Tab-separated table of C-alpha atoms and ligand atoms in Angstrom:
chain	number	residue	atom	x	y	z
T	1	MET	CA	-13.418	-28.691	14.174
T	2	LYS	CA	-12.444	-26.563	11.310
T	3	LYS	CA	-8.962	-25.607	10.377
T	4	VAL	CA	-7.671	-22.126	9.855
T	5	PHE	CA	-4.109	-21.700	8.723
T	6	VAL	CA	-2.430	-18.195	9.228
T	7	THR	CA	0.380	-17.582	6.832
T	8	ARG	CA	2.311	-15.446	9.425
T	9	LYS	CA	3.104	-15.053	13.224
T	10	LEU	CA	0.415	-12.617	14.337
T	11	ASP	CA	-0.808	-11.013	17.538
T	12	ASP	CA	-1.386	-13.945	20.423
T	13	GLU	CA	-4.944	-12.223	21.241
T	14	ILE	CA	-6.040	-12.790	17.284
T	15	ILE	CA	-4.702	-16.249	17.645
T	16	ASP	CA	-6.729	-16.789	21.002
T	17	GLN	CA	-9.982	-15.871	19.240
T	18	LEU	CA	-9.711	-17.917	16.521
T	19	SER	CA	-8.715	-21.067	18.618
T	20	GLN	CA	-11.904	-20.573	20.616
T	21	HIS	CA	-13.703	-22.020	17.615
T	22	PHE	CA	-11.351	-23.430	15.365
T	23	LYS	CA	-8.029	-25.408	14.961
T	24	VAL	CA	-5.199	-23.033	14.288
T	25	GLU	CA	-2.088	-23.535	12.844
T	26	GLU	CA	0.040	-20.557	12.248
T	27	TRP	CA	3.396	-20.155	10.547
T	28	PRO	CA	5.807	-19.250	13.198
T	29	HIS	CA	7.508	-16.448	11.774
T	30	ASP	CA	6.756	-12.626	11.657
T	31	ASP	CA	9.581	-11.527	9.123
T	32	ARG	CA	9.579	-14.236	6.509
T	33	PRO	CA	6.763	-15.637	4.250
T	34	VAL	CA	5.766	-19.304	4.497
T	35	PRO	CA	7.188	-21.352	2.067
T	36	ARG	CA	5.123	-22.009	-1.009
T	37	GLU	CA	5.140	-25.955	-0.329
T	38	GLU	CA	4.297	-25.617	3.086
T	39	LEU	CA	1.323	-23.438	2.030
T	40	ILE	CA	0.106	-26.159	-0.438
T	41	LYS	CA	0.634	-28.813	2.291
T	42	GLN	CA	-1.313	-26.666	4.855
T	43	VAL	CA	-4.230	-25.648	2.589
T	44	SER	CA	-5.008	-29.295	1.692
T	45	ASP	CA	-7.072	-29.628	4.781
T	46	SER	CA	-7.689	-26.137	5.585
T	47	HIS	CA	-11.339	-24.241	5.761
T	48	ALA	CA	-9.931	-20.599	5.963
T	49	LEU	CA	-6.633	-18.878	4.981
T	50	LEU	CA	-5.643	-15.952	6.528
T	51	THR	CA	-3.106	-14.245	4.054
T	52	MET	CA	-0.363	-11.491	3.616
T	53	LEU	CA	0.388	-9.845	0.324
T	54	SER	CA	3.519	-12.171	-0.173
T	55	ASP	CA	1.230	-15.219	-0.493
T	56	GLN	CA	0.118	-15.944	-4.018
T	57	VAL	CA	-3.367	-17.558	-4.062
T	58	ASP	CA	-3.854	-18.897	-7.701
T	59	ALA	CA	-5.505	-21.773	-9.681
T	60	GLU	CA	-2.659	-24.441	-8.546
T	61	LEU	CA	-3.362	-23.584	-4.702
T	62	LEU	CA	-7.057	-23.673	-5.088
T	63	GLU	CA	-7.073	-27.212	-6.638
T	64	LYS	CA	-5.162	-28.435	-3.657
T	65	ALA	CA	-7.799	-26.655	-1.375
T	66	PRO	CA	-11.002	-28.689	-1.305
T	67	LYS	CA	-12.329	-27.672	2.086
T	68	LEU	CA	-11.525	-24.224	1.587
T	69	GLU	CA	-14.352	-21.732	2.305
T	70	ILE	CA	-12.455	-18.020	2.834
T	71	VAL	CA	-9.372	-16.385	2.093
T	72	ALA	CA	-9.019	-13.400	4.460
T	73	ASN	CA	-6.251	-11.087	3.128
T	74	LEU	CA	-4.473	-8.896	5.594
T	75	ALA	CA	-4.324	-5.744	3.407
T	76	VAL	CA	-6.775	-3.697	1.335
T	77	GLY	CA	-5.131	-4.447	-1.903
T	78	TYR	CA	-5.595	-8.089	-3.305
T	79	ASP	CA	-3.597	-8.304	-6.406
T	80	ASN	CA	-1.864	-11.473	-4.633
T	81	ILE	CA	-5.234	-13.230	-5.239
T	82	ASP	CA	-6.460	-14.386	-8.419
T	83	ILE	CA	-9.977	-13.314	-7.985
T	84	ASN	CA	-11.723	-15.255	-10.827
T	85	GLU	CA	-10.002	-18.270	-9.937
T	86	VAL	CA	-11.151	-17.858	-6.215
T	87	LYS	CA	-14.743	-17.178	-7.079
T	88	LYS	CA	-14.682	-20.393	-9.654
T	89	HIS	CA	-14.035	-22.375	-6.647
T	90	GLY	CA	-17.122	-20.545	-4.598
T	91	VAL	CA	-14.555	-19.425	-2.068
T	92	ILE	CA	-15.128	-15.946	-0.371
T	93	ILE	CA	-12.305	-13.295	-0.322
T	94	THR	CA	-11.983	-10.637	1.927
T	95	ASN	CA	-9.845	-7.496	2.594
T	96	THR	CA	-9.242	-4.938	5.165
T	97	PRO	CA	-10.705	-1.375	3.866
T	98	ASP	CA	-11.572	1.413	6.031
T	99	VAL	CA	-9.665	0.402	9.199
T	100	LEU	CA	-6.196	1.256	7.290
T	101	THR	CA	-7.585	4.568	5.448
T	102	GLU	CA	-6.269	7.228	7.818
T	103	THR	CA	-2.853	5.606	8.783
T	104	THR	CA	-1.789	5.059	5.026
T	105	ALA	CA	-2.868	8.527	4.395
T	106	ASP	CA	-0.659	9.853	7.454
T	107	LEU	CA	2.458	7.852	5.668
T	108	THR	CA	1.439	8.904	2.481
T	109	PHE	CA	1.599	12.559	3.484
T	110	SER	CA	4.420	12.026	5.518
T	111	LEU	CA	6.663	10.962	2.553
T	112	LEU	CA	5.568	13.992	0.357
T	113	MET	CA	6.542	16.156	3.502
T	114	THR	CA	9.886	14.304	3.894
T	115	ALA	CA	10.830	14.335	0.102
T	116	ALA	CA	9.844	17.977	-0.373
T	117	ARG	CA	11.809	19.242	2.823
T	118	ARG	CA	14.459	16.914	2.421
T	119	MET	CA	14.108	15.571	5.910
T	120	ILE	CA	16.344	12.533	5.553
T	121	GLU	CA	19.161	14.385	4.014
T	122	ALA	CA	19.109	16.800	7.008
T	123	ASP	CA	18.982	14.379	9.493
T	124	GLN	CA	22.128	12.407	7.876
T	125	TYR	CA	23.874	15.943	7.445
T	126	ILE	CA	23.682	16.478	11.066
T	127	ARG	CA	24.629	12.665	12.126
T	128	ASN	CA	27.497	12.968	9.492
T	129	GLY	CA	29.090	16.093	11.475
T	130	LYS	CA	28.804	18.443	8.557
T	131	TRP	CA	26.632	21.079	10.509
T	132	GLN	CA	29.218	23.754	10.961
T	133	SER	CA	27.422	26.665	10.542
T	134	TRP	CA	24.147	28.455	9.334
T	135	SER	CA	23.978	29.280	5.550
T	136	PRO	CA	21.010	30.871	3.711
T	137	TYR	CA	20.226	27.780	1.417
T	138	LEU	CA	21.326	25.207	3.798
T	139	LEU	CA	19.287	22.067	2.866
T	140	ALA	CA	16.718	24.254	1.006
T	141	GLY	CA	13.652	22.505	-0.028
T	142	SER	CA	10.169	22.842	-1.427
T	143	ASP	CA	7.165	24.320	-0.367
T	144	ILE	CA	4.185	22.343	0.186
T	145	HIS	CA	1.702	24.704	1.355
T	146	HIS	CA	-0.314	26.381	-1.334
T	147	LYS	CA	1.063	23.879	-4.074
T	148	THR	CA	-0.979	21.713	-6.324
T	149	ILE	CA	-1.248	17.967	-5.497
T	150	GLY	CA	-2.469	15.582	-7.994
T	151	ILE	CA	-3.813	12.311	-6.593
T	152	ILE	CA	-4.028	9.243	-8.914
T	153	GLY	CA	-6.773	6.736	-7.352
T	154	MET	CA	-9.177	8.928	-5.272
T	155	GLY	CA	-10.418	5.989	-2.902
T	156	ASN	CA	-11.006	6.102	0.590
T	157	ILE	CA	-7.346	6.689	1.006
T	158	GLY	CA	-6.959	9.082	-1.840
T	159	GLN	CA	-9.772	11.066	-0.262
T	160	ALA	CA	-7.987	11.075	3.331
T	161	VAL	CA	-4.823	12.600	1.548
T	162	ALA	CA	-6.753	15.163	-0.108
T	163	ARG	CA	-8.396	16.161	3.453
T	164	ARG	CA	-4.785	16.524	4.839
T	165	ALA	CA	-3.769	18.563	1.765
T	166	LYS	CA	-6.814	20.955	2.379
T	167	GLY	CA	-5.354	21.534	5.805
T	168	PHE	CA	-2.081	23.024	3.846
T	169	GLU	CA	-4.212	24.969	1.633
T	170	MET	CA	-3.451	22.983	-1.408
T	171	ASP	CA	-5.245	22.791	-4.735
T	172	VAL	CA	-6.445	19.170	-5.300
T	173	LEU	CA	-6.747	17.493	-8.670
T	174	TYR	CA	-7.470	13.888	-9.218
T	175	HIS	CA	-7.542	10.934	-11.732
T	176	THR	CA	-9.598	8.070	-11.102
T	177	ARG	CA	-11.923	5.809	-13.243
T	178	SER	CA	-15.217	7.579	-12.394
T	179	PRO	CA	-15.603	10.949	-10.996
T	180	LYS	CA	-16.158	11.398	-6.939
T	181	PRO	CA	-18.715	14.240	-6.844
T	182	LYS	CA	-18.456	14.065	-2.873
T	183	ALA	CA	-14.863	14.660	-3.102
T	184	GLU	CA	-15.390	17.630	-5.347
T	185	ASP	CA	-17.499	19.179	-2.790
T	186	GLU	CA	-15.375	18.467	0.010
T	187	PHE	CA	-11.957	19.368	-0.987
T	188	ASN	CA	-12.743	21.419	-4.280
T	189	ALA	CA	-11.098	18.666	-6.041
T	190	LYS	CA	-10.866	18.734	-9.837
T	191	HIS	CA	-11.456	15.579	-11.988
T	192	VAL	CA	-8.647	15.768	-14.780
T	193	SER	CA	-7.376	13.578	-17.356
T	194	LEU	CA	-4.018	11.830	-16.498
T	195	ASP	CA	-2.044	14.035	-18.595
T	196	GLU	CA	-3.208	17.431	-17.100
T	197	LEU	CA	-2.879	16.047	-13.624
T	198	LEU	CA	0.991	15.196	-14.397
T	199	GLU	CA	1.432	18.615	-16.216
T	200	GLN	CA	-0.189	20.548	-13.333
T	201	SER	CA	0.827	18.883	-10.252
T	202	ASP	CA	3.787	19.800	-7.687
T	203	PHE	CA	3.140	16.699	-6.231
T	204	VAL	CA	1.838	13.522	-8.001
T	205	VAL	CA	0.475	10.888	-5.549
T	206	CYS	CA	-0.099	7.467	-6.872
T	207	LEU	CA	-2.554	5.357	-4.736
T	208	ALA	CA	-4.306	3.328	-7.596
T	209	PRO	CA	-4.693	-0.181	-6.954
T	210	LEU	CA	-2.725	-2.845	-8.926
T	211	THR	CA	-4.694	-4.119	-11.951
T	212	LYS	CA	-4.606	-5.151	-15.485
T	213	GLU	CA	-5.151	-1.633	-16.684
T	214	THR	CA	-2.955	-0.018	-13.878
T	215	ARG	CA	0.261	-2.361	-14.312
T	216	GLY	CA	3.109	-0.011	-15.772
T	217	MET	CA	0.716	2.829	-16.392
T	218	LEU	CA	3.432	5.365	-15.252
T	219	GLY	CA	6.597	5.299	-17.547
T	220	ALA	CA	9.080	7.369	-19.454
T	221	GLU	CA	6.235	9.218	-21.254
T	222	GLN	CA	4.176	10.178	-18.076
T	223	PHE	CA	7.608	11.294	-15.864
T	224	ALA	CA	8.372	13.588	-18.879
T	225	ARG	CA	5.085	15.201	-18.515
T	226	MET	CA	5.968	16.162	-14.834
T	227	LYS	CA	7.362	19.546	-13.862
T	228	THR	CA	11.098	19.579	-13.235
T	229	SER	CA	10.329	20.792	-9.774
T	230	ALA	CA	7.593	18.116	-9.150
T	231	PHE	CA	7.736	15.125	-6.809
T	232	PHE	CA	6.456	11.701	-7.167
T	233	ILE	CA	4.959	9.804	-4.084
T	234	ASN	CA	3.708	6.280	-4.253
T	235	ALA	CA	2.009	4.337	-1.593
T	236	GLY	CA	-0.166	2.191	-3.654
T	237	ARG	CA	1.459	-0.664	-5.633
T	238	GLY	CA	5.010	-0.607	-7.246
T	239	PRO	CA	4.423	-2.208	-10.475
T	240	VAL	CA	1.828	0.545	-11.343
T	241	VAL	CA	5.128	2.390	-12.287
T	242	ASN	CA	7.948	1.337	-14.612
T	243	GLU	CA	10.736	1.705	-12.016
T	244	SER	CA	13.466	2.001	-14.639
T	245	ALA	CA	11.874	4.884	-16.157
T	246	LEU	CA	11.148	6.259	-12.537
T	247	ILE	CA	15.047	5.910	-12.179
T	248	SER	CA	16.142	7.693	-15.152
T	249	ALA	CA	13.393	10.507	-14.516
T	250	LEU	CA	14.947	11.008	-11.198
T	251	GLN	CA	18.655	10.700	-12.626
T	252	ASN	CA	18.032	13.416	-15.573
T	253	GLY	CA	16.380	15.939	-13.442
T	254	GLU	CA	13.037	15.409	-15.114
T	255	ILE	CA	11.492	15.138	-11.752
T	256	ALA	CA	12.739	16.577	-8.566
T	257	GLY	CA	12.506	13.857	-6.223
T	258	ALA	CA	10.432	11.079	-5.021
T	259	GLY	CA	8.901	9.367	-1.723
T	260	LEU	CA	8.110	5.591	-2.134
T	261	ASP	CA	6.526	3.026	0.086
T	262	VAL	CA	6.361	0.415	-2.699
T	263	PHE	CA	8.588	-0.959	-5.205
T	264	GLU	CA	8.283	-3.145	-8.509
T	265	GLU	CA	9.454	-6.061	-6.630
T	266	GLU	CA	9.533	-6.346	-2.555
T	267	PRO	CA	11.646	-6.603	-0.734
T	268	ILE	CA	14.485	-4.375	-2.462
T	269	SER	CA	18.159	-4.451	-1.524
T	270	SER	CA	20.197	-1.848	-0.166
T	271	ASP	CA	22.152	-2.060	-3.521
T	272	HIS	CA	19.269	-0.870	-5.470
T	273	PRO	CA	19.512	1.988	-7.771
T	274	LEU	CA	16.757	3.955	-6.224
T	275	LEU	CA	18.754	4.020	-2.732
T	276	SER	CA	21.680	5.400	-4.195
T	277	LEU	CA	19.713	8.728	-5.122
T	278	SER	CA	19.725	11.511	-2.654
T	279	ASN	CA	16.565	12.657	-3.716
T	280	VAL	CA	14.506	9.614	-2.875
T	281	VAL	CA	12.895	8.583	0.194
T	282	ALA	CA	12.265	5.232	0.662
T	283	VAL	CA	10.429	3.171	3.384
T	284	PRO	CA	9.684	-0.545	3.611
T	285	HIS	CA	5.886	-0.896	2.626
T	286	ILE	CA	4.694	0.501	5.944
T	287	GLY	CA	1.761	2.279	4.857
T	288	SER	CA	-0.438	0.732	7.352
T	289	SER	CA	1.987	0.224	9.758
T	290	SER	CA	0.731	1.699	13.041
T	291	ARG	CA	0.346	-0.725	16.008
T	292	ALA	CA	-3.327	0.021	16.570
T	293	THR	CA	-4.121	-0.068	12.690
T	294	ARG	CA	-2.338	-3.582	12.042
T	295	PHE	CA	-4.116	-5.034	15.052
T	296	ALA	CA	-7.481	-3.848	13.676
T	297	MET	CA	-6.482	-5.339	10.338
T	298	MET	CA	-5.710	-8.596	12.005
T	299	LYS	CA	-8.992	-8.641	14.139
T	300	LEU	CA	-10.785	-7.529	11.041
T	301	CYS	CA	-9.345	-10.863	9.317
T	302	ALA	CA	-10.046	-13.046	12.269
T	303	ASP	CA	-13.840	-11.363	12.297
T	304	ASN	CA	-14.457	-12.253	8.667
T	305	ILE	CA	-13.208	-15.793	9.119
T	306	GLU	CA	-15.426	-16.478	12.037
T	307	HIS	CA	-18.350	-15.179	10.365
T	308	VAL	CA	-17.945	-16.926	7.403
T	309	LEU	CA	-17.056	-20.370	8.811
T	310	ASN	CA	-20.186	-20.006	11.060
T	311	GLY	CA	-22.224	-19.636	8.096
T	312	LYS	CA	-22.761	-15.892	8.532
T	313	GLU	CA	-22.371	-13.080	5.964
T	314	PRO	CA	-18.698	-11.628	5.972
T	315	ILE	CA	-18.263	-8.227	7.118
T	316	THR	CA	-15.731	-6.777	4.077
T	317	GLU	CA	-16.457	-9.209	1.120
T	318	VAL	CA	-14.211	-8.375	-2.264
T	319	ARG	CA	-17.020	-8.881	-4.934
L	1	LIG	C1	-0.649	-4.011	3.935
L	1	LIG	C2	-1.563	-2.623	2.063
L	1	LIG	O1	-0.197	-3.781	5.286
L	1	LIG	O2	-3.507	-2.793	2.825
L	1	LIG	C3	-2.751	-2.945	1.701
L	1	LIG	O3	-3.101	-3.014	0.401
L	1	LIG	O4	-0.463	-2.325	1.000
L	1	LIG	C4	-0.733	-2.643	3.274
L	1	LIG	O5	-1.411	-1.894	4.067
L	1	LIG	C5	0.381	-4.856	3.352
L	1	LIG	O6	0.045	-5.040	1.986
L	1	LIG	C6	0.400	-5.825	4.187
L	1	LIG	O7	-0.073	-7.138	3.533
């Protein structure tokens, strides 16, 4: 019987599905990653790995995995996997696109709204007993409707964010490797250079994947180009941003605020400098985290594994 190793405790229904056909072993914790030594030990006789973003799949691991046929990553991003190495070893990689698009766009837009309308500060204001009377500019924030949103990385999630922005009658700019004529028709979106996007947007939303080209692409120079009234939202990958440059831009009033789902190094601790800033909204990488979507992601990983180990085509292969 072929063996599947699952690197985090998942839904019982998923494990039951896989156990009907395969020998399944699962790291028994849902809140901490499998230690590297354990992963290396487990992979030595595994035919499939169901991995999380916190697991590094690299040359060292693959050398120790002679039977491995598939790595099914529970995320649309796969920057934790050395694609070239995996391909060299003839192993198939799958990810979880589409099923998480709308949920991640919801969270991205929530971050934008929460930052602009100072929702966290307002909630804390009441909880801390500060609400004594009404006042004209009490917790006055920034408008969202009719403003300009600039989306960096116009893939499926970027387009789903643009669709939400249209509901708020926003102007949509975007910057991505190749223009998206469909998005231009549907949202009247304008493809612009990164500099133009930064200079003209009231909300800069980063959804770019992490690659050699995008690592550190937003630094001091880019934040300096943004309007002082603009907000920066990141629901893509932390290392696309130079975090110390972002902190300086926020501290020096070069930008108005930020909404962040992702960070340079995750998890961040409660004494992280970003958390000392009242104009920052931070959430712990929960973009795709609705119950239904996380289940759909797990199911897609299990289905991909079932297909590949049974000699069928994978459903969502990373090519
Ligand atoms: C994942 C994500 O849930 O899909 C991605 O790329 O960032 C999230 O949706 C997270 O990475 C957990 O693996």
